[in-house]
mmCIF file of C-alpha atoms in Angstrom:
data_model
loop_
_atom_site.group_PDB
_atom_site.id
_atom_site.type_symbol
_atom_site.label_atom_id
_atom_site.label_comp_id
_atom_site.label_asym_id
_atom_site.label_seq_id
_atom_site.Cartn_x
_atom_site.Cartn_y
_atom_site.Cartn_z
ATOM 1 C CA MET A 17 150.774 164.109 63.214
ATOM 2 C CA ALA A 18 147.871 162.202 61.699
ATOM 3 C CA PRO A 19 147.289 158.527 62.860
ATOM 4 C CA ALA A 20 147.684 157.161 59.381
ATOM 5 C CA SER A 21 151.187 158.766 59.218
ATOM 6 C CA LYS A 22 152.144 157.165 62.528
ATOM 7 C CA SER A 23 150.894 153.831 61.291
ATOM 8 C CA LYS A 24 153.074 154.094 58.137
ATOM 9 C CA GLU A 25 156.085 154.980 60.234
ATOM 10 C CA SER A 26 155.448 151.998 62.505
ATOM 11 C CA ASP A 27 155.138 149.715 59.466
ATOM 12 C CA VAL A 28 158.490 150.867 58.185
ATOM 13 C CA TYR A 29 160.113 150.260 61.643
ATOM 14 C CA SER A 30 158.485 146.788 61.824
ATOM 15 C CA TYR A 31 159.786 146.004 58.299
ATOM 16 C CA GLY A 32 163.249 146.945 59.399
ATOM 17 C CA VAL A 33 163.021 144.568 62.371
ATOM 18 C CA VAL A 34 161.950 141.798 60.051
ATOM 19 C CA LEU A 35 164.900 142.477 57.704
ATOM 20 C CA LEU A 36 167.243 142.204 60.744
ATOM 21 C CA GLU A 37 165.606 138.976 61.862
ATOM 22 C CA LEU A 38 166.196 137.497 58.462
ATOM 23 C CA ILE A 39 169.846 138.536 58.321
ATOM 24 C CA THR A 40 170.669 137.525 61.849
ATOM 25 C CA ARG A 41 168.158 134.621 62.294
ATOM 26 C CA LYS A 42 167.397 135.987 65.693
ATOM 27 C CA LYS A 43 164.113 137.023 67.209
ATOM 28 C CA ALA A 44 163.294 140.736 67.870
ATOM 29 C CA LEU A 45 163.644 139.917 71.628
ATOM 30 C CA ASP A 46 166.061 137.037 71.404
ATOM 31 C CA PRO A 47 167.316 135.594 74.743
ATOM 32 C CA SER A 48 170.747 135.026 73.141
ATOM 33 C CA LEU A 49 171.244 138.871 72.717
ATOM 34 C CA TYR A 50 173.548 140.457 75.336
ATOM 35 C CA GLY A 51 172.000 142.091 78.320
ATOM 36 C CA ASP A 52 168.270 141.714 77.609
ATOM 37 C CA THR A 53 168.665 144.029 74.517
ATOM 38 C CA ASP A 54 166.495 144.004 71.458
ATOM 39 C CA ILE A 55 167.719 143.041 67.933
ATOM 40 C CA VAL A 56 167.761 146.679 66.783
ATOM 41 C CA SER A 57 169.982 147.934 69.571
ATOM 42 C CA TRP A 58 172.208 144.776 69.390
ATOM 43 C CA VAL A 59 172.831 145.219 65.615
ATOM 44 C CA ARG A 60 173.213 148.968 65.804
ATOM 45 C CA SER A 61 175.833 148.703 68.549
ATOM 46 C CA ILE A 62 177.880 146.074 66.757
ATOM 47 C CA TRP A 63 177.690 147.895 63.407
ATOM 48 C CA THR A 64 178.598 151.215 64.925
ATOM 49 C CA GLU A 65 181.512 149.820 66.976
ATOM 50 C CA ILE A 66 183.208 147.447 64.550
ATOM 51 C CA GLU A 67 181.296 147.428 61.221
ATOM 52 C CA GLU A 68 181.986 143.700 60.781
ATOM 53 C CA ILE A 69 178.972 142.095 59.014
ATOM 54 C CA GLU A 70 180.362 138.679 59.971
ATOM 55 C CA GLU A 71 179.613 139.421 63.620
ATOM 56 C CA ILE A 72 175.902 140.170 62.781
ATOM 57 C CA VAL A 73 174.701 137.766 60.167
ATOM 58 C CA ASP A 74 173.700 134.177 60.961
ATOM 59 C CA PRO A 75 176.833 131.912 60.783
ATOM 60 C CA SER A 76 175.145 129.743 58.182
ATOM 61 C CA LEU A 77 175.137 132.529 55.707
ATOM 62 C CA LEU A 78 178.846 133.259 55.931
ATOM 63 C CA ASP A 79 179.647 130.702 53.251
ATOM 64 C CA GLU A 80 177.730 132.880 50.828
ATOM 65 C CA PHE A 81 180.222 135.695 51.488
ATOM 66 C CA MET A 82 182.822 134.089 49.340
ATOM 67 C CA ASP A 83 181.203 136.075 46.651
ATOM 68 C CA SER A 84 181.938 139.725 47.639
ATOM 69 C CA SER A 85 178.882 140.916 45.697
ATOM 70 C CA VAL A 86 176.669 138.847 48.046
ATOM 71 C CA MET A 87 178.325 140.523 51.044
ATOM 72 C CA GLU A 88 177.788 143.893 49.510
ATOM 73 C CA GLN A 89 174.042 142.994 48.957
ATOM 74 C CA VAL A 90 173.679 141.947 52.666
ATOM 75 C CA ILE A 91 175.373 145.140 53.808
ATOM 76 C CA GLU A 92 172.971 147.162 51.692
ATOM 77 C CA VAL A 93 170.029 145.402 53.232
ATOM 78 C CA LEU A 94 171.453 145.759 56.746
ATOM 79 C CA SER A 95 171.987 149.497 56.148
ATOM 80 C CA LEU A 96 168.361 149.757 54.900
ATOM 81 C CA ALA A 97 167.121 147.909 57.965
ATOM 82 C CA LEU A 98 168.970 150.310 60.194
ATOM 83 C CA ARG A 99 167.473 153.205 58.312
ATOM 84 C CA CYS A 100 163.982 151.739 58.736
ATOM 85 C CA THR A 101 164.512 151.445 62.538
ATOM 86 C CA GLU A 102 165.845 154.964 63.139
ATOM 87 C CA LYS A 103 164.472 156.388 66.421
ATOM 88 C CA ASP A 104 163.764 159.638 64.738
ATOM 89 C CA VAL A 105 160.839 158.817 62.462
ATOM 90 C CA SER A 106 161.627 161.648 60.132
ATOM 91 C CA ARG A 107 164.908 159.883 59.214
ATOM 92 C CA ARG A 108 163.102 156.681 58.206
ATOM 93 C CA PRO A 109 162.555 155.994 54.416
ATOM 94 C CA SER A 110 159.080 155.665 53.182
ATOM 95 C CA MET A 111 157.901 152.073 52.155
ATOM 96 C CA LYS A 112 158.074 153.341 48.555
ATOM 97 C CA GLU A 113 161.679 154.146 49.068
ATOM 98 C CA VAL A 114 162.320 150.724 50.793
ATOM 99 C CA VAL A 115 160.766 148.834 47.796
ATOM 100 C CA LYS A 116 162.803 150.878 45.348
ATOM 101 C CA LEU A 117 166.030 150.157 47.094
ATOM 102 C CA LEU A 118 165.302 146.460 47.546
ATOM 103 C CA THR A 119 164.260 146.141 43.866
ATOM 104 C CA ARG A 120 167.468 147.778 42.774
ATOM 105 C CA SER A 121 169.470 145.521 45.051
ATOM 106 C CA SER A 122 167.565 142.444 43.716
ATOM 107 C CA SER A 123 168.155 143.575 40.139
ATOM 108 C CA SER A 124 171.820 143.689 40.541
ATOM 109 C CA ILE A 125 171.785 140.103 42.024
ATOM 110 C CA ARG A 126 169.952 138.754 38.987
ATOM 111 C CA ILE A 127 172.340 140.553 36.582
ATOM 112 C CA LYS A 128 175.406 138.956 38.249
ATOM 113 C CA TYR A 129 173.999 135.397 38.267
#
């Protein structure tokens, strides 16, 4: 695989980590995470086990979930972040796909408000 390709895949992974940091308000290697785990493993384990977004997002964001469309948006971004951080690089979206998905998600927010 060409170095440029690896760099793009790493960029997508890093972007996914940033999205998770924004949703959770935790650092990639946050000391509050259970058992010296990283944010990707922590979010993935919670989402796989119980699929409760309320257990993942920063508590200060929960008030925003009164509007179910906001919760749907956050779940879409969370799902995208998890796709970006797939261990198998061939399963990660390209940055072009990431931008397209985020733009579509952002457009639906603007339409509703």
